[in-house]
JSON list of C-alpha atoms in Angstrom, two decimals:
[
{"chain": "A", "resi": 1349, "resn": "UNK", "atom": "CA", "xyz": [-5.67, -63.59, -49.75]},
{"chain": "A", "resi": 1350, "resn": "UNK", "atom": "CA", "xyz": [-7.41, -66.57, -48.32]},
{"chain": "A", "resi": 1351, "resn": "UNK", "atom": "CA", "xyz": [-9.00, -68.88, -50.53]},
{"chain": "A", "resi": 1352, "resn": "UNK", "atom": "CA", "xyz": [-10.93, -70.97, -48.70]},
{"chain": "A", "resi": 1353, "resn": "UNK", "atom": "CA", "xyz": [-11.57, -74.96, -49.70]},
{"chain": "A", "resi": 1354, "resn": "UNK", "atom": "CA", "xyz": [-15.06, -74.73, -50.22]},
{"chain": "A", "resi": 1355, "resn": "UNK", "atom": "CA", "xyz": [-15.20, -79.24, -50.75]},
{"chain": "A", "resi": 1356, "resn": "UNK", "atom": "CA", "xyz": [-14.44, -81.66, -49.23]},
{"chain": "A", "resi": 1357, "resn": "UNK", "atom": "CA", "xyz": [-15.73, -81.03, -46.28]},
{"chain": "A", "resi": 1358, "resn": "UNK", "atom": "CA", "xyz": [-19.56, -82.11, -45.68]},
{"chain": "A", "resi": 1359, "resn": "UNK", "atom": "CA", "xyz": [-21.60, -80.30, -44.13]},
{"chain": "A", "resi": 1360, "resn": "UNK", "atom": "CA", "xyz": [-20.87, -76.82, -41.81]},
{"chain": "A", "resi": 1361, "resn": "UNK", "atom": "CA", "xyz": [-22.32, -73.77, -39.86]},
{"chain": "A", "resi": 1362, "resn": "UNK", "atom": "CA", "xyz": [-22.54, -70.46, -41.37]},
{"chain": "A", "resi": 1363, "resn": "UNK", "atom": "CA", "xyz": [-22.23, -67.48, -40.04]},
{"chain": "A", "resi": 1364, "resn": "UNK", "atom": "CA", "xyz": [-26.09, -67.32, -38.97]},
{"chain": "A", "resi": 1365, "resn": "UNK", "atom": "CA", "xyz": [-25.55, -70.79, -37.20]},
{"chain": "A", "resi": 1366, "resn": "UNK", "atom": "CA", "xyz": [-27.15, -72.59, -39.60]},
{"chain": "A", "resi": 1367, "resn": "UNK", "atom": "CA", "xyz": [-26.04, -75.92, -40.76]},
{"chain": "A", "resi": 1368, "resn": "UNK", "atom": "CA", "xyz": [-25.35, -75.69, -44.91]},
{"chain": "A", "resi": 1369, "resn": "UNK", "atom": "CA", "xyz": [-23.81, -78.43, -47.28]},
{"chain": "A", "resi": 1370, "resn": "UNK", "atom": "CA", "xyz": [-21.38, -78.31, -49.64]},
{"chain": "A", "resi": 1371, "resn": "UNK", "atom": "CA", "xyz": [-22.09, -77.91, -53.31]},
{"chain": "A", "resi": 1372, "resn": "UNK", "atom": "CA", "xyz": [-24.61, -75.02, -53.10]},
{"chain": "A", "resi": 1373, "resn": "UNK", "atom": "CA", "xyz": [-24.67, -71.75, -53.21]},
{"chain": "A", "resi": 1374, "resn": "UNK", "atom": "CA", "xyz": [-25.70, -71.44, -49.53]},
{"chain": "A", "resi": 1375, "resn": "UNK", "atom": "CA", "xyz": [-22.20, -73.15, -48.34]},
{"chain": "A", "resi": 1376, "resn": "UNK", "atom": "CA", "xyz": [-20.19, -70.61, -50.26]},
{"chain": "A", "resi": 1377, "resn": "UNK", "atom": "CA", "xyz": [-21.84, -67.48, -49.25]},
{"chain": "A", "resi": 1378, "resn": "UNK", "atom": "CA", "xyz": [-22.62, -68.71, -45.31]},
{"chain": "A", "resi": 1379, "resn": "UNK", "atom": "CA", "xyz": [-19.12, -69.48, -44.97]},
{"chain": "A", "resi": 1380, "resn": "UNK", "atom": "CA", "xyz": [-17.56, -67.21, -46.53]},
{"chain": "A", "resi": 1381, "resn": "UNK", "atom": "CA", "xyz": [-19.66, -64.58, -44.19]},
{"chain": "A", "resi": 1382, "resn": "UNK", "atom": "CA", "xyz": [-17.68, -66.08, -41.12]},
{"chain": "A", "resi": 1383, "resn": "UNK", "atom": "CA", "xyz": [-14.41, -64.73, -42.50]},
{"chain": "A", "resi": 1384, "resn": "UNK", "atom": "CA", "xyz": [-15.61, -61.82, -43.51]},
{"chain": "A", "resi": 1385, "resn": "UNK", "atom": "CA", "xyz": [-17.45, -61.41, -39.96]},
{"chain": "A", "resi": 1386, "resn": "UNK", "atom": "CA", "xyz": [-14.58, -62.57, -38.20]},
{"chain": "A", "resi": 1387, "resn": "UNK", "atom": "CA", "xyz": [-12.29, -59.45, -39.53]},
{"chain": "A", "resi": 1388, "resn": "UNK", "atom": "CA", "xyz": [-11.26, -60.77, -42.95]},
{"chain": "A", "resi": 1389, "resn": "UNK", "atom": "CA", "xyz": [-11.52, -57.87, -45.44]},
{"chain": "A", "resi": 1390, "resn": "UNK", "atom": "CA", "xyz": [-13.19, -58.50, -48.62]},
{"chain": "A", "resi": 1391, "resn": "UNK", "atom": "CA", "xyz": [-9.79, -57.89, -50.46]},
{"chain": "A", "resi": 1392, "resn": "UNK", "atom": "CA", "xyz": [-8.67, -60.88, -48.29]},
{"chain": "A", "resi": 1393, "resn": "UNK", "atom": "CA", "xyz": [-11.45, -63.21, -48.76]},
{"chain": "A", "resi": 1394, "resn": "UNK", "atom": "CA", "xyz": [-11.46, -65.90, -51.75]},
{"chain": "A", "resi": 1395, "resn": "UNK", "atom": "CA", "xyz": [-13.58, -68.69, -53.07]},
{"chain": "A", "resi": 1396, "resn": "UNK", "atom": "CA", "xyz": [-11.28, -72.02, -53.45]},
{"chain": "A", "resi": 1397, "resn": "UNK", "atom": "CA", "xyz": [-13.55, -74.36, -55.71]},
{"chain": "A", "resi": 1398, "resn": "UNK", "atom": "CA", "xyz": [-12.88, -77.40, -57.80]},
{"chain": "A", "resi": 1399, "resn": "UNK", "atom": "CA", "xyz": [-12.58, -76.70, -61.39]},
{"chain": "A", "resi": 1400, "resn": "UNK", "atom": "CA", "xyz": [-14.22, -79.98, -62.35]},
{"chain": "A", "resi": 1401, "resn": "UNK", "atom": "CA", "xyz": [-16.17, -82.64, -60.76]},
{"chain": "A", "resi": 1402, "resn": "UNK", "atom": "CA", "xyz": [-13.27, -85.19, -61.24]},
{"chain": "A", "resi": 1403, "resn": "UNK", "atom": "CA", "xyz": [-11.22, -82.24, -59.13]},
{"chain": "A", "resi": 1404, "resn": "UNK", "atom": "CA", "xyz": [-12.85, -83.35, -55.75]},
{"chain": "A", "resi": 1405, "resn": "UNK", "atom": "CA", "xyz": [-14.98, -86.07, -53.83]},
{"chain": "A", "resi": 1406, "resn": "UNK", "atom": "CA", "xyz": [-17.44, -83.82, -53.09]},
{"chain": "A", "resi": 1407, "resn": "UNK", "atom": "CA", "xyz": [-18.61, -80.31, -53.40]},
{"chain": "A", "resi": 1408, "resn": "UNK", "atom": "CA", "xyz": [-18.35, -79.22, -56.59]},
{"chain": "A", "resi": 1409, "resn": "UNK", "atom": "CA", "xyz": [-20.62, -76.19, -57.98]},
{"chain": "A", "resi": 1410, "resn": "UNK", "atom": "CA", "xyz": [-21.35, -74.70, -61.85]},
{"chain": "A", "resi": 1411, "resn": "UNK", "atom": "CA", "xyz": [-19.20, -71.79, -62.30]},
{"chain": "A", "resi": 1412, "resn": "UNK", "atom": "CA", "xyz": [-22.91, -70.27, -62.32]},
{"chain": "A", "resi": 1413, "resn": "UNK", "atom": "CA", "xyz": [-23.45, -70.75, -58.81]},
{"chain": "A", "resi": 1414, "resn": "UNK", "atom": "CA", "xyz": [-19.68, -69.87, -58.02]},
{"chain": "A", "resi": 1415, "resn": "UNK", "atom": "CA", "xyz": [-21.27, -66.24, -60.03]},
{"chain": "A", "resi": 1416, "resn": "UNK", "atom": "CA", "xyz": [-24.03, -66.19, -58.21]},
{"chain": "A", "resi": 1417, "resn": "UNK", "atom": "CA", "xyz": [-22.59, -66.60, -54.58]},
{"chain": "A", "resi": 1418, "resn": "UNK", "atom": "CA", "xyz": [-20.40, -64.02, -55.69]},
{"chain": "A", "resi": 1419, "resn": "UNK", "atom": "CA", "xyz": [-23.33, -61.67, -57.03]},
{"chain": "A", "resi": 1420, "resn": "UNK", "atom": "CA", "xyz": [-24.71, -62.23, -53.38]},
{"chain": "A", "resi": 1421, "resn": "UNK", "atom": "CA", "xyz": [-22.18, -61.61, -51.49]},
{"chain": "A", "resi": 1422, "resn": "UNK", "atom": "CA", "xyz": [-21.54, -58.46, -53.07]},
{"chain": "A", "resi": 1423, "resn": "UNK", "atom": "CA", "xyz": [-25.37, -56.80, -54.08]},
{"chain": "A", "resi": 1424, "resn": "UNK", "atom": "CA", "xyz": [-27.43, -59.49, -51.96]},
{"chain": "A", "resi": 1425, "resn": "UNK", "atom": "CA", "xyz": [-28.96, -60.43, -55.29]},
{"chain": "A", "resi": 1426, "resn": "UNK", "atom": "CA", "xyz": [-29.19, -63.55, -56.84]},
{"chain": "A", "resi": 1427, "resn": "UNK", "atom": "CA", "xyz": [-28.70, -65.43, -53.34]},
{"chain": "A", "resi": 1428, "resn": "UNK", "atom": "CA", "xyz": [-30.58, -69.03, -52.40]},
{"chain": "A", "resi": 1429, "resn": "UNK", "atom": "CA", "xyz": [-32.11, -69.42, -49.05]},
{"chain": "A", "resi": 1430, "resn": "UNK", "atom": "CA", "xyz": [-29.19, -67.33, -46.98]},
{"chain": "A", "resi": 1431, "resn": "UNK", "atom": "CA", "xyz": [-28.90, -63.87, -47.46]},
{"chain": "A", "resi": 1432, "resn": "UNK", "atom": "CA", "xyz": [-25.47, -62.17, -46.08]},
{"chain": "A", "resi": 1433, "resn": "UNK", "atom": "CA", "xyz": [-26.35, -59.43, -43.87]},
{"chain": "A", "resi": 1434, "resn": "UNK", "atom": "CA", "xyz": [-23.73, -56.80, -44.96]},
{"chain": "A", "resi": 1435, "resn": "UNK", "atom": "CA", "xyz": [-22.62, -56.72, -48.83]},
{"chain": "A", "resi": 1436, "resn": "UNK", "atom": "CA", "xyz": [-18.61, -57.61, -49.41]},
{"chain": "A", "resi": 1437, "resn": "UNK", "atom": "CA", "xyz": [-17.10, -57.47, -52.82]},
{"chain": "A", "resi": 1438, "resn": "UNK", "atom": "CA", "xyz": [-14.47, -60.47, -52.22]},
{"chain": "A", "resi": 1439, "resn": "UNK", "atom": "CA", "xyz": [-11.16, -60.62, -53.66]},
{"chain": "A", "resi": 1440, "resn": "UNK", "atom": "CA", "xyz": [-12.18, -63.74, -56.03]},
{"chain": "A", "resi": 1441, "resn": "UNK", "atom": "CA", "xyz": [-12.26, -67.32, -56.43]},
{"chain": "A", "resi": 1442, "resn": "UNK", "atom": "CA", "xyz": [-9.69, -69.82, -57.61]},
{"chain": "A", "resi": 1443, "resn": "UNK", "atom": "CA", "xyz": [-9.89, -73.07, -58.92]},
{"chain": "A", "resi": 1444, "resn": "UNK", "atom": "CA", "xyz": [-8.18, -76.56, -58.00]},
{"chain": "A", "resi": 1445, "resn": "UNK", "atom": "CA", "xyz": [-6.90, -76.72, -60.34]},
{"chain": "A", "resi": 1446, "resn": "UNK", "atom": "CA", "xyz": [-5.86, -74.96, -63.08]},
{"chain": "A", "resi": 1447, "resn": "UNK", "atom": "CA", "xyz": [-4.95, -78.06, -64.68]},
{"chain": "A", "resi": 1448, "resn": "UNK", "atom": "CA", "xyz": [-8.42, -79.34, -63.80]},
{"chain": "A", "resi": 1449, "resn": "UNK", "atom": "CA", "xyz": [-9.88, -76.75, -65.61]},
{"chain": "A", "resi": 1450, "resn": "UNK", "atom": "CA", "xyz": [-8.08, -77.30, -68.86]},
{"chain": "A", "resi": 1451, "resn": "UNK", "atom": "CA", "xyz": [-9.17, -80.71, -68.44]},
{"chain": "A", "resi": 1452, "resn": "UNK", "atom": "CA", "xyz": [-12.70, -79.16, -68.92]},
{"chain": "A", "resi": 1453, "resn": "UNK", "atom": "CA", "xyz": [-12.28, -76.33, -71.32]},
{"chain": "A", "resi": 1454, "resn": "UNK", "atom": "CA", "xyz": [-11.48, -73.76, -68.43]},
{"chain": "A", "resi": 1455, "resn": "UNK", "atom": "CA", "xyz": [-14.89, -73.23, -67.55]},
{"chain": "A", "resi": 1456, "resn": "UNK", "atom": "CA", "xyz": [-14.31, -71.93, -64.27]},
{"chain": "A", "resi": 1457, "resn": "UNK", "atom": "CA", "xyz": [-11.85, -69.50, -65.36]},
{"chain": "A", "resi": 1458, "resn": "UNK", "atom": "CA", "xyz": [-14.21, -68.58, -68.74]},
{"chain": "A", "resi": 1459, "resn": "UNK", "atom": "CA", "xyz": [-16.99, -67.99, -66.76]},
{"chain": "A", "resi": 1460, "resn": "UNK", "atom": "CA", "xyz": [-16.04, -67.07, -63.13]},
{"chain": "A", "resi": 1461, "resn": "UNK", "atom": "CA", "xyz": [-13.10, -64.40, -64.16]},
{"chain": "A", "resi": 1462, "resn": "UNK", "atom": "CA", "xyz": [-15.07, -62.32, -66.30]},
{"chain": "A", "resi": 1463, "resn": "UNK", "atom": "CA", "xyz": [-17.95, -62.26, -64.28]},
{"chain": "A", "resi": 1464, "resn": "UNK", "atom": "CA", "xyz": [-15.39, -61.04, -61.31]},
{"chain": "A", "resi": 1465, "resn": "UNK", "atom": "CA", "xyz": [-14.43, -58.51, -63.11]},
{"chain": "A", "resi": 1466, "resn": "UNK", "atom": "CA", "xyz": [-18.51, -56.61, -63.74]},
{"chain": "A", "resi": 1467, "resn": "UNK", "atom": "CA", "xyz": [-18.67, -56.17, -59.97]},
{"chain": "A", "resi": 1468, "resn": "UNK", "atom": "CA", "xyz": [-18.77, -53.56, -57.79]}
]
């Protein structure tokens, strides 16, 4: 599996050629696209997030968005501005890091893992 660092980064092109920045919902699901377009299969593709915002300089996301990014990438629902155009149920998402997310009550892993688990 490939768990992509979805921070730290700035900004990027998605797989429509689009410029997208980190910390939205857009970035994850644009990028994410490009693997998945390039021949990654969904059971290879991950989200790598920060648990926290003390985790990373920069692009950190609500595990809400992290569920929502997923829920788009796998129904097309609940997406922002970019819309995939195939639907992929992904592998997952991780979190840097898991000690990161005890730090912060493990909301990433209370709120992303279940939600992983009610898709398709």
């Amino acid at each position: 599996i490939v768990n992509t660092q979805y921070y730290n980064s700035g900004t990027m092109n998605g797989c429509d050629g689009n410029v997208y920045a980190e910390g939205t919902e857009n970035f994850l699901t644009a990028l994410a696209c490009i693997q998945l377009q390039g021949g990654l299969r969904p059971d290879q593709v991950g989200l790598g997030m920060p648990a926290s915002t003390s985790a990373a300089g920069g692009g950190y996301v609500s595990p809400s968005v992290v569920n929502a990014a997923l829920d788009c990438l796998a129904t097309g629902s609940n997406c922002g501005s970019f819309v995939p155009p195939s639907h992929w149920s992904i592998r997952g998402a991780m979190d840097w890091s898991i000690n990161w997310d005890a730090s912060n009550s493990y909301n990433f892993a209370n709120t992303v893992g279940p939600h992983l688990s009610s898709l398709p």
